[in-house]
XYZ file of C-alpha atoms in Angstrom:
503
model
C 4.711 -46.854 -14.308
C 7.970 -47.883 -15.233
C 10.431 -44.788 -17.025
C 11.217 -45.272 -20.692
C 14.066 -44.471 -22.747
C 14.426 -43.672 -26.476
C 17.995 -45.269 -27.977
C 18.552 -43.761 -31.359
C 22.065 -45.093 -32.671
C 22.713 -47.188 -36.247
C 25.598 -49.367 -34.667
C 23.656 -52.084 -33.374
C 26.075 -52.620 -31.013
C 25.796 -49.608 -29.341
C 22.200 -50.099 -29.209
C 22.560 -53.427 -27.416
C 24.888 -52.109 -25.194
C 23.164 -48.812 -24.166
C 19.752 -51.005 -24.264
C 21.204 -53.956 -21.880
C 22.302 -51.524 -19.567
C 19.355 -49.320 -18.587
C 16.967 -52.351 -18.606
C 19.267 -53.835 -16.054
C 18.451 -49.975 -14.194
C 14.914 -50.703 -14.415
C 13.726 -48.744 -17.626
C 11.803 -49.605 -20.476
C 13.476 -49.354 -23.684
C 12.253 -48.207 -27.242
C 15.144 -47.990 -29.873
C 15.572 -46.637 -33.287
C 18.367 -47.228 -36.190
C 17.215 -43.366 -37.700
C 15.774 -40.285 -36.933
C 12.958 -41.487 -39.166
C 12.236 -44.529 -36.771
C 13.390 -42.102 -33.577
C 9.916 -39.819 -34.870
C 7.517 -42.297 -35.474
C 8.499 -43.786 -32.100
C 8.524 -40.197 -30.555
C 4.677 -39.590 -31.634
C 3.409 -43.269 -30.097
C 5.184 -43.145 -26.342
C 5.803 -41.098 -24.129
C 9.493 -40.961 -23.176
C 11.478 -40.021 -19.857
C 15.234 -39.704 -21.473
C 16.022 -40.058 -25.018
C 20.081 -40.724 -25.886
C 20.641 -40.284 -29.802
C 24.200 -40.611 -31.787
C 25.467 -37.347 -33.441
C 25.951 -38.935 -36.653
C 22.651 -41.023 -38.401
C 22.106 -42.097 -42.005
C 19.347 -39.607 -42.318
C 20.100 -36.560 -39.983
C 22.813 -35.158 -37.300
C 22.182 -35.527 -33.301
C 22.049 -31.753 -33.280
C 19.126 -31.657 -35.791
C 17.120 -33.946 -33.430
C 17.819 -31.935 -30.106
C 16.476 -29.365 -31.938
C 13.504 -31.291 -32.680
C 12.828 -32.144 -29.381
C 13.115 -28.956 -27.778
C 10.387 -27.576 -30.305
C 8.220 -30.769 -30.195
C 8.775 -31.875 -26.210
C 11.062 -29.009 -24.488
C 10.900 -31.051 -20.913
C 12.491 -34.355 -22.468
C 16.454 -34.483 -21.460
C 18.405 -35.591 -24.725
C 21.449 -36.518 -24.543
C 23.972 -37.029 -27.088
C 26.749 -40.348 -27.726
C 29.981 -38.761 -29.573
C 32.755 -39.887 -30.749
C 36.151 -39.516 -28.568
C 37.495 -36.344 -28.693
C 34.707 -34.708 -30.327
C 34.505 -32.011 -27.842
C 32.779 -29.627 -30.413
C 30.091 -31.626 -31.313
C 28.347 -31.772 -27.794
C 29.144 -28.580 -27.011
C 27.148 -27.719 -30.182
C 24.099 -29.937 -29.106
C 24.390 -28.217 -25.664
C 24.024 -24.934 -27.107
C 21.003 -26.534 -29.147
C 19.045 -27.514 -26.001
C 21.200 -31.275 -25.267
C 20.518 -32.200 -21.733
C 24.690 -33.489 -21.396
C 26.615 -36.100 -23.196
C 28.736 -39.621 -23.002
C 31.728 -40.113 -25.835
C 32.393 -43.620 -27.477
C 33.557 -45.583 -26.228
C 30.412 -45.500 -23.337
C 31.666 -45.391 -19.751
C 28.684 -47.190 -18.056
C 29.008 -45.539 -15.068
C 28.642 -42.378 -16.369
C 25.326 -43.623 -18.901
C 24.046 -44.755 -15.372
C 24.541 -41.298 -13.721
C 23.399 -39.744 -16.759
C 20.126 -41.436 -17.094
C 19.401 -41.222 -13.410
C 20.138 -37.318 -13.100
C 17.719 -36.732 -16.659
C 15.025 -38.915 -15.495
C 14.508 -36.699 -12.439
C 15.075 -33.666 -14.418
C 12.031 -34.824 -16.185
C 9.918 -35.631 -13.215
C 10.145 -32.274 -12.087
C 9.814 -30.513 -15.269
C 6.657 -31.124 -16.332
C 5.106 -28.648 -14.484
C 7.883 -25.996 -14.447
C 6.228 -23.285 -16.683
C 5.888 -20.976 -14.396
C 8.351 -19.327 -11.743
C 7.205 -17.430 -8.557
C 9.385 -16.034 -5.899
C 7.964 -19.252 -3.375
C 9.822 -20.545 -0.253
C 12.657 -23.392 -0.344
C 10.454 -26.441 -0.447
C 11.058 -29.338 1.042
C 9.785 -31.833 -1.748
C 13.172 -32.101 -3.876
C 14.109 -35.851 -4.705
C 17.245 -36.754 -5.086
C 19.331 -40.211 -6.046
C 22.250 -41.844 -6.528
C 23.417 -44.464 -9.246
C 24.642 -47.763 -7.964
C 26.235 -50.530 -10.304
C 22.695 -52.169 -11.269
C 19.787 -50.759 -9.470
C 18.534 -47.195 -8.715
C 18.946 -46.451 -4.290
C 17.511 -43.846 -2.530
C 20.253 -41.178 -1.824
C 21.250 -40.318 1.455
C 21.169 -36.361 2.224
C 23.535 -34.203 1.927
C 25.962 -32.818 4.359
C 25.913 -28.853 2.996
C 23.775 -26.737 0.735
C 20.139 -27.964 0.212
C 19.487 -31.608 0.996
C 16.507 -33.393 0.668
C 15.391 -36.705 1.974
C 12.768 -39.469 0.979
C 14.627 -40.293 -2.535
C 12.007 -42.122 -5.195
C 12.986 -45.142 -7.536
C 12.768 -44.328 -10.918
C 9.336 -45.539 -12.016
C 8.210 -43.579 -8.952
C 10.093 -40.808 -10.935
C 8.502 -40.854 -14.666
C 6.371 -37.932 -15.513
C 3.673 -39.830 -16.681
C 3.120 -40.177 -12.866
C 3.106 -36.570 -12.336
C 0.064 -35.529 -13.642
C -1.491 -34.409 -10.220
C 1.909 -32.539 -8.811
C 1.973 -28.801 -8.113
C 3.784 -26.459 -9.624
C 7.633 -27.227 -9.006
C 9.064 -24.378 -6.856
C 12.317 -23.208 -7.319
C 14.265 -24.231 -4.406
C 16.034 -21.356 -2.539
C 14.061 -18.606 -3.908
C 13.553 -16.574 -0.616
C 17.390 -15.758 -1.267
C 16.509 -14.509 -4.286
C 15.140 -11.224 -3.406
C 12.925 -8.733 -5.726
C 10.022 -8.965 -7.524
C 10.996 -7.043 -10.660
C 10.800 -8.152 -14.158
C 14.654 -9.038 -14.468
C 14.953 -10.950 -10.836
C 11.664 -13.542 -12.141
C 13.267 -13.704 -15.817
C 16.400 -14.479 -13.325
C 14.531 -17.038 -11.572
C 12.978 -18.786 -15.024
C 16.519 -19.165 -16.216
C 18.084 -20.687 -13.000
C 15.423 -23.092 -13.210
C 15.304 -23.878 -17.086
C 19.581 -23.951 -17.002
C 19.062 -26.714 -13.361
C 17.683 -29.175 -15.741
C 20.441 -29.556 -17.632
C 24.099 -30.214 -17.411
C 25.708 -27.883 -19.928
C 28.437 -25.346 -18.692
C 27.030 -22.037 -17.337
C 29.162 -18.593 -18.037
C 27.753 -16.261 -15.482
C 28.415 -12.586 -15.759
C 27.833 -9.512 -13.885
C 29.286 -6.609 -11.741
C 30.770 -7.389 -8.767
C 28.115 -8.086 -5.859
C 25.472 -8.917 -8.181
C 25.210 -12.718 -6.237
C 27.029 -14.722 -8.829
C 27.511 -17.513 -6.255
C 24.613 -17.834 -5.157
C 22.920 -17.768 -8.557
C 25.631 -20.784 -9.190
C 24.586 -22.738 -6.143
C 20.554 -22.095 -6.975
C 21.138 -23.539 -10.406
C 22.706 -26.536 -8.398
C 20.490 -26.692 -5.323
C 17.786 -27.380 -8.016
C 19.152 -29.594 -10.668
C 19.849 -33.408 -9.954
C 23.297 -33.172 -8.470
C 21.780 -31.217 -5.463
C 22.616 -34.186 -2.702
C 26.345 -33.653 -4.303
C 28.505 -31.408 -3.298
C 29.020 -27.943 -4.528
C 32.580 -26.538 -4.492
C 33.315 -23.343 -5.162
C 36.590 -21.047 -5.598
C 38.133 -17.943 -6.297
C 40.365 -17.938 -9.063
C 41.683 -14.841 -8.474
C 42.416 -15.495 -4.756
C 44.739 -18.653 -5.576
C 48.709 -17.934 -6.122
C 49.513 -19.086 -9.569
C 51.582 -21.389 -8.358
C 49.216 -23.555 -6.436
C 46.469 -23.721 -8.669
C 46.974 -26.814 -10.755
C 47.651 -28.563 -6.992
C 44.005 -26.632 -5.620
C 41.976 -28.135 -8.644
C 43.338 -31.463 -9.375
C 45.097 -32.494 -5.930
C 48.742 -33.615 -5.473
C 50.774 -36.572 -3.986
C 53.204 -36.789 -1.217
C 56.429 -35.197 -1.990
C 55.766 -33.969 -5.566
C 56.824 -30.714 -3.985
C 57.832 -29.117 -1.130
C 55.457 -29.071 1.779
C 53.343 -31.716 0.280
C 53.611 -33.466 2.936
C 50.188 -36.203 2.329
C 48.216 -36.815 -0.695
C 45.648 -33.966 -1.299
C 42.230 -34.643 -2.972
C 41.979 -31.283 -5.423
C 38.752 -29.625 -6.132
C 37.671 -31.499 -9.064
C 37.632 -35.027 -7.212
C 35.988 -33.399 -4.212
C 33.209 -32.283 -6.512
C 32.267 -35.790 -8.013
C 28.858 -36.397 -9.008
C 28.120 -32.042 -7.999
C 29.121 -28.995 -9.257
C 32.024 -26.744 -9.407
C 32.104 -23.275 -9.078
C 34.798 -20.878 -10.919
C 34.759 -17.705 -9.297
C 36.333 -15.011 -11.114
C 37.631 -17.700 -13.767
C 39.166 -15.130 -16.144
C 41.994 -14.739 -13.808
C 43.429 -18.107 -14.746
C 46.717 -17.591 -15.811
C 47.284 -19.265 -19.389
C 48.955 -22.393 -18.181
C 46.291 -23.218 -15.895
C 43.492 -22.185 -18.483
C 45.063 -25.232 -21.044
C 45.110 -27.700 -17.914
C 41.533 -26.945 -17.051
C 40.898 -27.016 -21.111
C 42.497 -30.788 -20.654
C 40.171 -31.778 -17.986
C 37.204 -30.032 -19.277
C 37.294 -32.863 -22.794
C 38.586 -35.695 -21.481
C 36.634 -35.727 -17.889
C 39.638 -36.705 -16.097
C 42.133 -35.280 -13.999
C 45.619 -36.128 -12.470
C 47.233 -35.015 -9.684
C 50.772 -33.230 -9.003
C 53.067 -36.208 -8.920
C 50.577 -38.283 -10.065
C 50.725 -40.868 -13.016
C 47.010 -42.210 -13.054
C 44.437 -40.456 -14.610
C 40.858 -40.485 -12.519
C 37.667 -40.248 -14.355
C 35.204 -37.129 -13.061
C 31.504 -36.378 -13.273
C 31.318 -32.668 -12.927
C 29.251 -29.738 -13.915
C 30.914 -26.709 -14.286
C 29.692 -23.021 -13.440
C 31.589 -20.688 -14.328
C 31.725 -16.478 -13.195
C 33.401 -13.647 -14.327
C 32.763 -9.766 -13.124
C 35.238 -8.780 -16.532
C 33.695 -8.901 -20.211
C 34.999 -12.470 -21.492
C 34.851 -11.228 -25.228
C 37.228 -8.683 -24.391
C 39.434 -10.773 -22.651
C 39.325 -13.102 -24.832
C 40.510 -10.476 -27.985
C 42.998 -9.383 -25.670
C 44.558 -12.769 -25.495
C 44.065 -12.955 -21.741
C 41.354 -16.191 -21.957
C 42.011 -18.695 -24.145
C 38.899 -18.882 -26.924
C 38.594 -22.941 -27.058
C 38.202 -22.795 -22.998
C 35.745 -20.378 -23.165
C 33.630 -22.205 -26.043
C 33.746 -24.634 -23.549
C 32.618 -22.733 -20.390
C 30.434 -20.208 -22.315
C 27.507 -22.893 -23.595
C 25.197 -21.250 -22.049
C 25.663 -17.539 -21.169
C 23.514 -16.125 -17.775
C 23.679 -12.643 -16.576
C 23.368 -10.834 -12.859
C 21.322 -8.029 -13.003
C 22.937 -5.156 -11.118
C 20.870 -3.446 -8.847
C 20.509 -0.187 -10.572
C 18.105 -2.069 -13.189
C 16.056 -2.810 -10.590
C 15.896 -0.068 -8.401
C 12.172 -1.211 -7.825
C 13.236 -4.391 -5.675
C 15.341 -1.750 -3.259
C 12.565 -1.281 -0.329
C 12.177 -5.492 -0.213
C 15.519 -5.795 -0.429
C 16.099 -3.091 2.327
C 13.385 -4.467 4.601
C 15.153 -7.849 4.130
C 18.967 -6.744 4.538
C 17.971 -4.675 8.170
C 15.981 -7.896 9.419
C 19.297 -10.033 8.736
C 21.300 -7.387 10.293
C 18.365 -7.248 13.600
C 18.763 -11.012 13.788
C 22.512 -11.063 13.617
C 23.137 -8.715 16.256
C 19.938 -9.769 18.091
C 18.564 -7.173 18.415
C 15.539 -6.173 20.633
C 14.112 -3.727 18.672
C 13.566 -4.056 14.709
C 15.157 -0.688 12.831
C 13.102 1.244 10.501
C 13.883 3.282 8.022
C 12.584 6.736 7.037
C 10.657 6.943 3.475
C 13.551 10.230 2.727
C 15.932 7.459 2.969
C 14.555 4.604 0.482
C 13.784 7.402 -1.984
C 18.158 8.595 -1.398
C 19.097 4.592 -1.687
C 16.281 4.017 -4.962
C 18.651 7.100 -6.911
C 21.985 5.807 -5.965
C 23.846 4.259 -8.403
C 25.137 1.234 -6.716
C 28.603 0.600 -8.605
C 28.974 -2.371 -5.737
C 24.955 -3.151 -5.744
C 23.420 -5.837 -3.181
C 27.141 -6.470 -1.395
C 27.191 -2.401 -0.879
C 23.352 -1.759 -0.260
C 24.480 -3.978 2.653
C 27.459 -2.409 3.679
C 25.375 0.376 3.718
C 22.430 -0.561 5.921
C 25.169 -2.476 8.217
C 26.673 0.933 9.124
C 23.756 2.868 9.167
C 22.146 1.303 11.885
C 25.093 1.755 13.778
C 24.771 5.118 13.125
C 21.058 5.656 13.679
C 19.274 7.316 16.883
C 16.511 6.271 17.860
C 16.138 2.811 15.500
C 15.496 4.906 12.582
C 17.842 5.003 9.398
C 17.876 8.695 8.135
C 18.895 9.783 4.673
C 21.948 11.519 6.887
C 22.301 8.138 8.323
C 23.771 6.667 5.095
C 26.376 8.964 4.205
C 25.938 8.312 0.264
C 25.300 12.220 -0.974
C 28.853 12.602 -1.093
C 30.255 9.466 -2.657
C 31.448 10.128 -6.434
C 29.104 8.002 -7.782
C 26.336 10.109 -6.140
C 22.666 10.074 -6.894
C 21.959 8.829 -10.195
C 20.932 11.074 -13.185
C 20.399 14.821 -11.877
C 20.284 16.447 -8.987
C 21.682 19.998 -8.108
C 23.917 18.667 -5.211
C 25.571 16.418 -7.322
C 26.109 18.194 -11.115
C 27.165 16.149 -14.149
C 30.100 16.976 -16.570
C 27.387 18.946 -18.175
C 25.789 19.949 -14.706
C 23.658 23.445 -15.726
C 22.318 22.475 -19.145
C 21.687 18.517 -17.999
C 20.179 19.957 -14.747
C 17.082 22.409 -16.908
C 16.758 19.289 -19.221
C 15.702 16.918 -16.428
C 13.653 19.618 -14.224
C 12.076 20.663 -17.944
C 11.391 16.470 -18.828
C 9.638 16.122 -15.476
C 7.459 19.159 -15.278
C 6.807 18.290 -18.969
C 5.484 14.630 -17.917
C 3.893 16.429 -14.401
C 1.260 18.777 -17.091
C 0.676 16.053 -19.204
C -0.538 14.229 -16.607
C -2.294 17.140 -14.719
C 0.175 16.979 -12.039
C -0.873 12.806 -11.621
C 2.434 11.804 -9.632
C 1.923 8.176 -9.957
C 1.206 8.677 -13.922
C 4.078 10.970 -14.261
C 6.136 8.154 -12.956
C 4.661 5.748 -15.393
C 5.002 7.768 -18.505
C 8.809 8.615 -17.029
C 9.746 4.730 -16.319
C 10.019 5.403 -12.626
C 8.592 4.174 -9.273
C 6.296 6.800 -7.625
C 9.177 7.187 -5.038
C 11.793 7.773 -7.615
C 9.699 10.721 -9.172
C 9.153 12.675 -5.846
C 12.316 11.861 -4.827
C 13.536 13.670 -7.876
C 10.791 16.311 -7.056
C 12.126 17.159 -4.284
C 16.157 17.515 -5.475
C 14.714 19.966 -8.264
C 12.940 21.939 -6.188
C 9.395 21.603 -8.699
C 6.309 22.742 -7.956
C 2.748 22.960 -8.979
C 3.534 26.916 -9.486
C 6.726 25.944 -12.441
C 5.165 27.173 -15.503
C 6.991 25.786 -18.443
């Protein structure tokens, strides 16, 4: 069946307009003057994409986003602004919008818009649930062309998917019998643990939508590839993803890197140079370690960021972009921010919606699946014969550690151990961590606290105390404790308890 849109504007005009346009696309078209009309026609069809003005006789955009994400949560809304109005889609975005066009409409980007929702849709119905599943390779993709909907054509990095579908091929209502949509890339995604699937809902929830992603987190917590997940599965996947390092860019060069340059607008330009932003059209763009934009930079990005367009060095014309922005940050952006470092209107704007790494000390559960999958990488990388294994002393030494670089150090760790390790086994000796300053976590009596003695009886009295309770049940103990089994006779072991400790 053919997809259907919901138009919900009181300029007529605007209604034609919008309404001529995606019927020429292929869609079926429903409109409303109201949010009165915009619910009555909400409860008889079923709708693909829905576009509604911020400002109605009766109600605000932002009021109806939030009526559609408690009424249908997997129908893209998008909002029509007025120019310059910056604030009020970033408002509906926070609210649940799905992205937003500014009056007057740019028809190519309505056209992108509407194709990139309507396949966020297709795939959404079904999205409830999250498993850790392999890359699959069912993921649609398209492109927009001037008046009809083509199959896109893969593409050349990342995740690309072939065998594109037109967009009546695309409505939900066609859906019914599909599986459970996967979330592709997954298997990089490793860990079972309650934070890495609430990690994996959210990548998938924030892929259907186009609002600007803050991502936070320690350093080797996988910010990038939580960015490029979030874009592998949204409907800029057969676009490109660029990413880059804030912090790794001289000052100087920065406004050329993201928005290009022409010949001789400087020295050593020798040929016009496309920047980032242009490279990215119709994907994603990745700011890595974005609080170390240096001001001037941060109010030419600001620029960009509300008007969606971008000139270069030299340049006089201004070129029109279709980006989504993810941005990262290892530093605390409210802090930054108070400190005058970060502008607060660019971070409004990058902050819409706020995702955070978990390190790998709060999941110190995923460490032997992580470990089994870090030395298979390594065997297959250095090919070879023989796989390495790794004694169980070892896992219980790396499941303590506190991991101030987490996954990026676990392997750094593993990389040099089994360069280290006779006879393809990793020992606890083999990974050289008892002596680091960040030690073993919590207590042990090689590696005292400030307040080693009296922090040292309190944790050998909290265990034993949890061991009688239990009758001496290790895998109880561990329970009542919030530990894994391996943790708690791990720490068993650096206390030196046993069954004869009478306390």
């Amino acid at each position: 069946m053919t997809a259907t849109a919901l138009i919900i504007d009181d300029e007529p005009d605007i209604r034609e307009l919008v309404t001529l346009t995606l019927n020429r696309m292929g869609l079926d078209i429903h409109s409303a003057a109201n949010l009165e009309e915009a619910r009555s026609l909400l409860a008889a069809y079923n709708f693909d994409v829905c576009l509604t003005d911020m400002r109605l006789p009766d109600g605000n955009g932002v009021d109806f986003v939030r009526y559609i994400q408690s009424t249908q949560p997997n129908l893209p809304v998008a909002v029509i602004t007025a120019h310059g109005n910056m604030d009020a889609a970033v408002e509906a975005m926070k609210n649940g919008a799905y992205d937003f066009v500014s009056k007057p409409v740019d028809i190519h980007q309505l056209r992108r818009l509407v194709v990139q929702a309507v396949a966020v849709n297709a795939n959404s119905a079904n999205d409830a649930v999250l498993e850790h599943t392999p890359v699959s390779p069912d993921k649609k993709g398209l492109q927009e062309n001037p008046d009809t909907i083509e199959p896109a054509q893969p593409a050349s990095v990342d995740h690309s998917f072939e065998n594109s579908h037109s967009l009546e091929q695309l409505s939900h209502r066609d859906q019914a019998t599909s599986s459970v949509q996967p979330l592709i890339g997954a298997d990089h995604l490793i860990g079972s643990s309650e934070p890495m699937q609430e990690l994996r809902r959210m990548i998938l929830k924030l892929s259907r939508t186009n609002a600007p992603v803050w991502i936070t987190g320690e350093s080797g917590t996988g910010k990038e590839l939580i960015a490029r997940l979030i874009h592998s599965n949204s409907p800029r996947a057969n676009s490109p993803f660029v990413a880059i390092n804030c912090g790794a860019i001289p000052s100087e060069l920065m406004e050329s890197e993201l928005f290009g340059h022409k010949k001789g607008s400087f020295t050593g330009a020798t040929s016009d140079h496309d920047g980032l932003f242009v490279r990215a059209h119709g994907g994603t763009l990745f700011l890595d370690e974005v609080a170390e934009l240096p001001l001037h930079m941060q109010v030419k990005l600001l620029r960009a960021i509300q008007e969606r367009t971008v000139r270069a060095v030299g340049g006089t014309d201004e070129h029109k972009i279709d980006v989504r922005i993810l941005s990262a940050s290892h530093k605390d952006p409210g802090l930054e921010v108070d400190e005058g470092r970060f502008r607060h209107d660019l971070y409004y704007r990058l902050n819409v919606i706020a995702l955070e790494a978990p390190s790998l000390r709060n999941r110190t559960g995923d460490i032997p699946e992580l470990v089994a999958f870090v030395l298979n990488k390594i065997c297959r990388e250095h090919q070879m014969s023989e796989p390495t294994a790794i004694a169980d002393e070892a896992v219980d030494a790396l499941e303590n550690y506190h991991f101030p670089g987490n996954v990026r150090e676990l392997e750094n760790l593993l990389e040099r151990a089994v360069a280290l390790c006779e006879n393809q086994t990793i020992t606890q000796e083999d990974l050289q961590i008892s002596s680091r300053s960040t030690g073993i976590r919590d207590i042990s009596p090689s590696s005292p606290t400030s307040d080693s003695s009296g922090s040292f009886n309190a944790e050998k009295h909290r265990l034993i105390s949890a061991l009688n309770d239990t009758r001496w049940n290790r895998k109880a103990a561990a329970e009542q404790l919030g530990l894994t089994y391996r943790q708690l006779r791990y720490r068993i072991q650096q206390l030196g308890i046993d069954k004869s400790d009478d306390h």
